[in-house]
């Protein structure tokens, strides 16, 4: 039983970590806490369902289309909304409220376009379960574990090994100094939101087949993803994954050995303890800006 619970915890933790990665990417590169990230995940799941389940396109094609559309949508949000308010001097908690309002607008648009009924996302694989050390798991869940690790590595390499990624971080630290060094701040900020939306697209395309597509899909799971990002150190890419795995393991073990109704409560209690000992998270990540 212990092996099964650990495997389930690792897989759930990778899901939480991947969601937290979206929060960390945009916060590390722009200094903004995006409360609309959960709704971007839901929107991605609806798009994936439309392409894969309704139009009958291959899953790979549906994934690419969803990623491209969400990247463009993320850039549009930054240029058409966020940048406009930033030019007027809106920062901190006021920008936080704007992203919250954006999440409500996206949620209302999803209900208007796709309806409020739950959608059944077709299975990606022909087999229903895979036996790993006695644990019978959906192959989609196993796919989440590998894709989450790959996504984390790719984002890390992009942010730390490419001129564009380093420029994005420089813009978050001091936009005027970055602009004086020849960095296109406007383009960099647009790419940041596009990248975060791509991470949301990956989440939505993986979570849809597991949980189905509902209006509350992103909102429910993004809470644990946000907690994962905070536990690891907001803005730290690896911290989001480590925080997610810790929370996933705690949930799984508490649900298996104690009580399934207590697992989320105890997971958050552990988060409080982590922050009491290390207020900036496990990786001691200093916030780019105060929110």
Short mmCIF file of N, CA and C in Angstrom, two decimals, residues 113-197:
data_model
loop_
_atom_site.label_atom_id
_atom_site.label_comp_id
_atom_site.label_asym_id
_atom_site.label_seq_id
_atom_site.Cartn_x
_atom_site.Cartn_y
_atom_site.Cartn_z
N UNK A 113 -19.44 30.46 -24.12
CA UNK A 113 -19.06 29.80 -25.37
C UNK A 113 -19.23 28.28 -25.29
N UNK A 114 -18.75 27.68 -24.20
CA UNK A 114 -18.72 26.22 -24.11
C UNK A 114 -19.86 25.64 -23.28
N UNK A 115 -20.58 26.47 -22.56
CA UNK A 115 -21.66 25.97 -21.72
C UNK A 115 -21.17 25.60 -20.34
N UNK A 116 -22.12 25.40 -19.43
CA UNK A 116 -21.76 25.11 -18.04
C UNK A 116 -21.71 23.62 -17.73
N UNK A 117 -22.11 22.77 -18.66
CA UNK A 117 -22.10 21.33 -18.42
C UNK A 117 -20.68 20.76 -18.55
N UNK A 118 -20.40 19.74 -17.74
CA UNK A 118 -19.09 19.09 -17.79
C UNK A 118 -18.91 18.37 -19.11
N UNK A 119 -17.70 18.38 -19.63
CA UNK A 119 -17.37 17.71 -20.90
C UNK A 119 -16.45 16.51 -20.60
N UNK A 120 -16.71 15.42 -21.28
CA UNK A 120 -15.86 14.24 -21.11
C UNK A 120 -14.75 14.27 -22.15
N UNK A 121 -13.54 14.50 -21.71
CA UNK A 121 -12.37 14.52 -22.59
C UNK A 121 -12.02 13.07 -22.95
N UNK A 122 -11.95 12.72 -24.23
CA UNK A 122 -11.64 11.33 -24.60
C UNK A 122 -10.27 10.90 -24.09
N UNK A 123 -10.13 9.59 -23.85
CA UNK A 123 -8.85 9.05 -23.40
C UNK A 123 -7.80 9.21 -24.50
N UNK A 124 -6.58 9.49 -24.08
CA UNK A 124 -5.49 9.66 -25.04
C UNK A 124 -4.97 8.31 -25.50
N UNK A 125 -4.91 7.36 -24.58
CA UNK A 125 -4.34 6.05 -24.86
C UNK A 125 -5.43 4.99 -24.99
N UNK A 126 -5.10 3.89 -25.64
CA UNK A 126 -6.06 2.80 -25.85
C UNK A 126 -6.30 1.98 -24.60
N UNK A 127 -5.34 1.98 -23.67
CA UNK A 127 -5.49 1.21 -22.43
C UNK A 127 -6.01 2.13 -21.33
N UNK A 128 -6.78 1.54 -20.41
CA UNK A 128 -7.40 2.35 -19.36
C UNK A 128 -6.52 2.52 -18.14
N UNK A 129 -5.75 1.48 -17.78
CA UNK A 129 -4.89 1.55 -16.59
C UNK A 129 -3.55 0.89 -16.86
N UNK A 130 -2.57 1.28 -16.07
CA UNK A 130 -1.24 0.67 -16.10
C UNK A 130 -0.88 0.27 -14.68
N UNK A 131 -0.35 -0.94 -14.51
CA UNK A 131 0.02 -1.44 -13.18
C UNK A 131 1.48 -1.11 -12.91
N UNK A 132 1.73 -0.26 -11.92
CA UNK A 132 3.08 0.08 -11.51
C UNK A 132 3.23 -0.21 -10.03
N UNK A 133 3.95 -1.26 -9.70
CA UNK A 133 4.20 -1.68 -8.31
C UNK A 133 2.90 -1.83 -7.53
N UNK A 134 1.91 -2.38 -8.19
CA UNK A 134 0.64 -2.64 -7.53
C UNK A 134 -0.36 -1.52 -7.62
N UNK A 135 0.04 -0.39 -8.13
CA UNK A 135 -0.87 0.75 -8.27
C UNK A 135 -1.42 0.78 -9.69
N UNK A 136 -2.74 0.77 -9.82
CA UNK A 136 -3.38 0.82 -11.13
C UNK A 136 -3.68 2.28 -11.46
N UNK A 137 -2.99 2.80 -12.45
CA UNK A 137 -3.04 4.23 -12.75
C UNK A 137 -3.43 4.47 -14.20
N UNK A 138 -4.09 5.61 -14.43
CA UNK A 138 -4.35 6.03 -15.80
C UNK A 138 -3.02 6.37 -16.48
N UNK A 139 -2.83 5.94 -17.70
CA UNK A 139 -1.58 6.31 -18.40
C UNK A 139 -1.43 7.82 -18.54
N UNK A 140 -2.55 8.55 -18.56
CA UNK A 140 -2.48 10.02 -18.63
C UNK A 140 -1.81 10.60 -17.38
N UNK A 141 -2.01 9.96 -16.24
CA UNK A 141 -1.37 10.44 -15.01
C UNK A 141 0.14 10.23 -15.06
N UNK A 142 0.55 9.10 -15.61
CA UNK A 142 1.98 8.83 -15.75
C UNK A 142 2.60 9.82 -16.73
N UNK A 143 1.85 10.12 -17.79
CA UNK A 143 2.32 11.10 -18.76
C UNK A 143 2.54 12.46 -18.09
N UNK A 144 1.66 12.81 -17.15
CA UNK A 144 1.79 14.08 -16.44
C UNK A 144 3.14 14.17 -15.72
N UNK A 145 3.55 13.08 -15.10
CA UNK A 145 4.81 13.08 -14.35
C UNK A 145 5.98 13.41 -15.26
N UNK A 146 6.05 12.74 -16.40
CA UNK A 146 7.19 12.95 -17.31
C UNK A 146 7.12 14.32 -17.98
N UNK A 147 5.94 14.73 -18.42
CA UNK A 147 5.82 16.02 -19.07
C UNK A 147 6.08 17.18 -18.11
N UNK A 148 5.70 16.99 -16.84
CA UNK A 148 5.97 18.04 -15.86
C UNK A 148 7.46 18.22 -15.66
N UNK A 149 8.19 17.13 -15.55
CA UNK A 149 9.65 17.21 -15.36
C UNK A 149 10.32 17.81 -16.59
N UNK A 150 9.87 17.41 -17.78
CA UNK A 150 10.44 17.94 -19.01
C UNK A 150 10.14 19.43 -19.13
N UNK A 151 8.91 19.83 -18.81
CA UNK A 151 8.53 21.24 -18.89
C UNK A 151 9.37 22.08 -17.94
N UNK A 152 9.57 21.57 -16.72
CA UNK A 152 10.38 22.29 -15.74
C UNK A 152 11.80 22.50 -16.26
N UNK A 153 12.38 21.46 -16.83
CA UNK A 153 13.75 21.55 -17.34
C UNK A 153 13.84 22.53 -18.51
N UNK A 154 12.87 22.45 -19.42
CA UNK A 154 12.89 23.35 -20.59
C UNK A 154 12.73 24.81 -20.18
N UNK A 155 11.84 25.06 -19.24
CA UNK A 155 11.64 26.44 -18.77
C UNK A 155 12.89 26.95 -18.08
N UNK A 156 13.50 26.09 -17.27
CA UNK A 156 14.74 26.48 -16.58
C UNK A 156 15.84 26.82 -17.58
N UNK A 157 16.02 25.99 -18.58
CA UNK A 157 17.06 26.24 -19.58
C UNK A 157 16.76 27.52 -20.36
N UNK A 158 15.49 27.73 -20.67
CA UNK A 158 15.11 28.94 -21.41
C UNK A 158 15.38 30.20 -20.59
N UNK A 159 15.03 30.15 -19.30
CA UNK A 159 15.16 31.34 -18.47
C UNK A 159 16.60 31.64 -18.08
N UNK A 160 17.45 30.63 -18.05
CA UNK A 160 18.82 30.83 -17.55
C UNK A 160 19.90 30.71 -18.62
N UNK A 161 19.61 30.10 -19.75
CA UNK A 161 20.65 29.85 -20.76
C UNK A 161 20.44 30.61 -22.07
N UNK A 162 19.32 31.29 -22.21
CA UNK A 162 19.08 32.04 -23.45
C UNK A 162 19.06 33.54 -23.15
N UNK A 163 19.44 34.33 -24.15
CA UNK A 163 19.43 35.79 -23.99
C UNK A 163 18.02 36.31 -23.72
N UNK A 164 17.05 35.70 -24.39
CA UNK A 164 15.67 36.14 -24.21
C UNK A 164 15.20 35.90 -22.78
N UNK A 165 15.47 34.71 -22.25
CA UNK A 165 15.06 34.39 -20.89
C UNK A 165 15.75 35.25 -19.85
N UNK A 166 17.04 35.46 -20.01
CA UNK A 166 17.79 36.32 -19.08
C UNK A 166 17.27 37.75 -19.16
N UNK A 167 16.96 38.19 -20.39
CA UNK A 167 16.41 39.53 -20.56
C UNK A 167 15.06 39.68 -19.88
N UNK A 168 14.24 38.62 -19.91
CA UNK A 168 12.94 38.66 -19.24
C UNK A 168 13.10 38.85 -17.74
N UNK A 169 14.08 38.17 -17.14
CA UNK A 169 14.32 38.33 -15.71
C UNK A 169 14.87 39.72 -15.40
N UNK A 170 15.71 40.23 -16.28
CA UNK A 170 16.26 41.58 -16.08
C UNK A 170 15.14 42.62 -16.11
N UNK A 171 14.17 42.44 -16.99
CA UNK A 171 13.05 43.37 -17.07
C UNK A 171 12.23 43.36 -15.79
N UNK A 172 12.10 42.17 -15.18
CA UNK A 172 11.34 42.07 -13.93
C UNK A 172 12.05 42.79 -12.79
N UNK A 173 13.39 42.71 -12.78
CA UNK A 173 14.15 43.33 -11.69
C UNK A 173 14.17 44.86 -11.80
N UNK A 174 14.40 45.36 -13.03
CA UNK A 174 14.43 46.82 -13.22
C UNK A 174 14.25 47.09 -14.71
N UNK A 175 13.02 47.44 -15.08
CA UNK A 175 12.68 47.58 -16.49
C UNK A 175 13.47 48.72 -17.16
N UNK A 176 13.64 49.83 -16.45
CA UNK A 176 14.35 50.96 -17.06
C UNK A 176 15.82 50.64 -17.29
N UNK A 177 16.45 49.96 -16.33
CA UNK A 177 17.85 49.57 -16.50
C UNK A 177 17.99 48.56 -17.64
N UNK A 178 17.03 47.63 -17.73
CA UNK A 178 17.06 46.64 -18.81
C UNK A 178 16.91 47.32 -20.17
N UNK A 179 16.01 48.31 -20.23
CA UNK A 179 15.81 49.03 -21.48
C UNK A 179 17.06 49.82 -21.87
N UNK A 180 17.77 50.36 -20.87
CA UNK A 180 19.01 51.09 -21.13
C UNK A 180 20.11 50.17 -21.67
N UNK A 181 19.99 48.88 -21.35
CA UNK A 181 20.97 47.90 -21.85
C UNK A 181 20.59 47.35 -23.22
N UNK A 182 19.52 47.87 -23.80
CA UNK A 182 19.13 47.45 -25.14
C UNK A 182 18.10 46.35 -25.19
N UNK A 183 17.49 46.00 -24.06
CA UNK A 183 16.48 44.94 -24.03
C UNK A 183 15.12 45.54 -24.38
N UNK A 184 14.42 44.88 -25.26
CA UNK A 184 13.08 45.31 -25.65
C UNK A 184 12.10 44.88 -24.56
N UNK A 185 11.79 45.81 -23.65
CA UNK A 185 10.96 45.49 -22.49
C UNK A 185 9.54 45.09 -22.91
N UNK A 186 8.98 45.79 -23.88
CA UNK A 186 7.62 45.50 -24.33
C UNK A 186 7.53 44.07 -24.87
N UNK A 187 8.48 43.71 -25.71
CA UNK A 187 8.49 42.36 -26.28
C UNK A 187 8.73 41.32 -25.20
N UNK A 188 9.64 41.61 -24.27
CA UNK A 188 9.96 40.67 -23.20
C UNK A 188 8.75 40.37 -22.33
N UNK A 189 8.00 41.42 -21.95
CA UNK A 189 6.82 41.21 -21.11
C UNK A 189 5.76 40.40 -21.84
N UNK A 190 5.61 40.63 -23.15
CA UNK A 190 4.65 39.85 -23.92
C UNK A 190 5.03 38.38 -23.97
N UNK A 191 6.32 38.10 -24.13
CA UNK A 191 6.79 36.71 -24.16
C UNK A 191 6.58 36.03 -22.81
N UNK A 192 6.73 36.79 -21.74
CA UNK A 192 6.54 36.23 -20.40
C UNK A 192 5.13 35.69 -20.23
N UNK A 193 4.15 36.51 -20.57
CA UNK A 193 2.76 36.07 -20.46
C UNK A 193 2.45 34.95 -21.44
N UNK A 194 3.06 35.00 -22.61
CA UNK A 194 2.87 33.92 -23.57
C UNK A 194 3.41 32.61 -23.05
N UNK A 195 4.59 32.65 -22.41
CA UNK A 195 5.19 31.44 -21.85
C UNK A 195 4.34 30.87 -20.72
N UNK A 196 3.86 31.73 -19.84
CA UNK A 196 3.00 31.26 -18.75
C UNK A 196 1.72 30.63 -19.30
N UNK A 197 1.20 31.19 -20.38
CA UNK A 197 -0.01 30.63 -20.99
C UNK A 197 0.27 29.29 -21.66
#
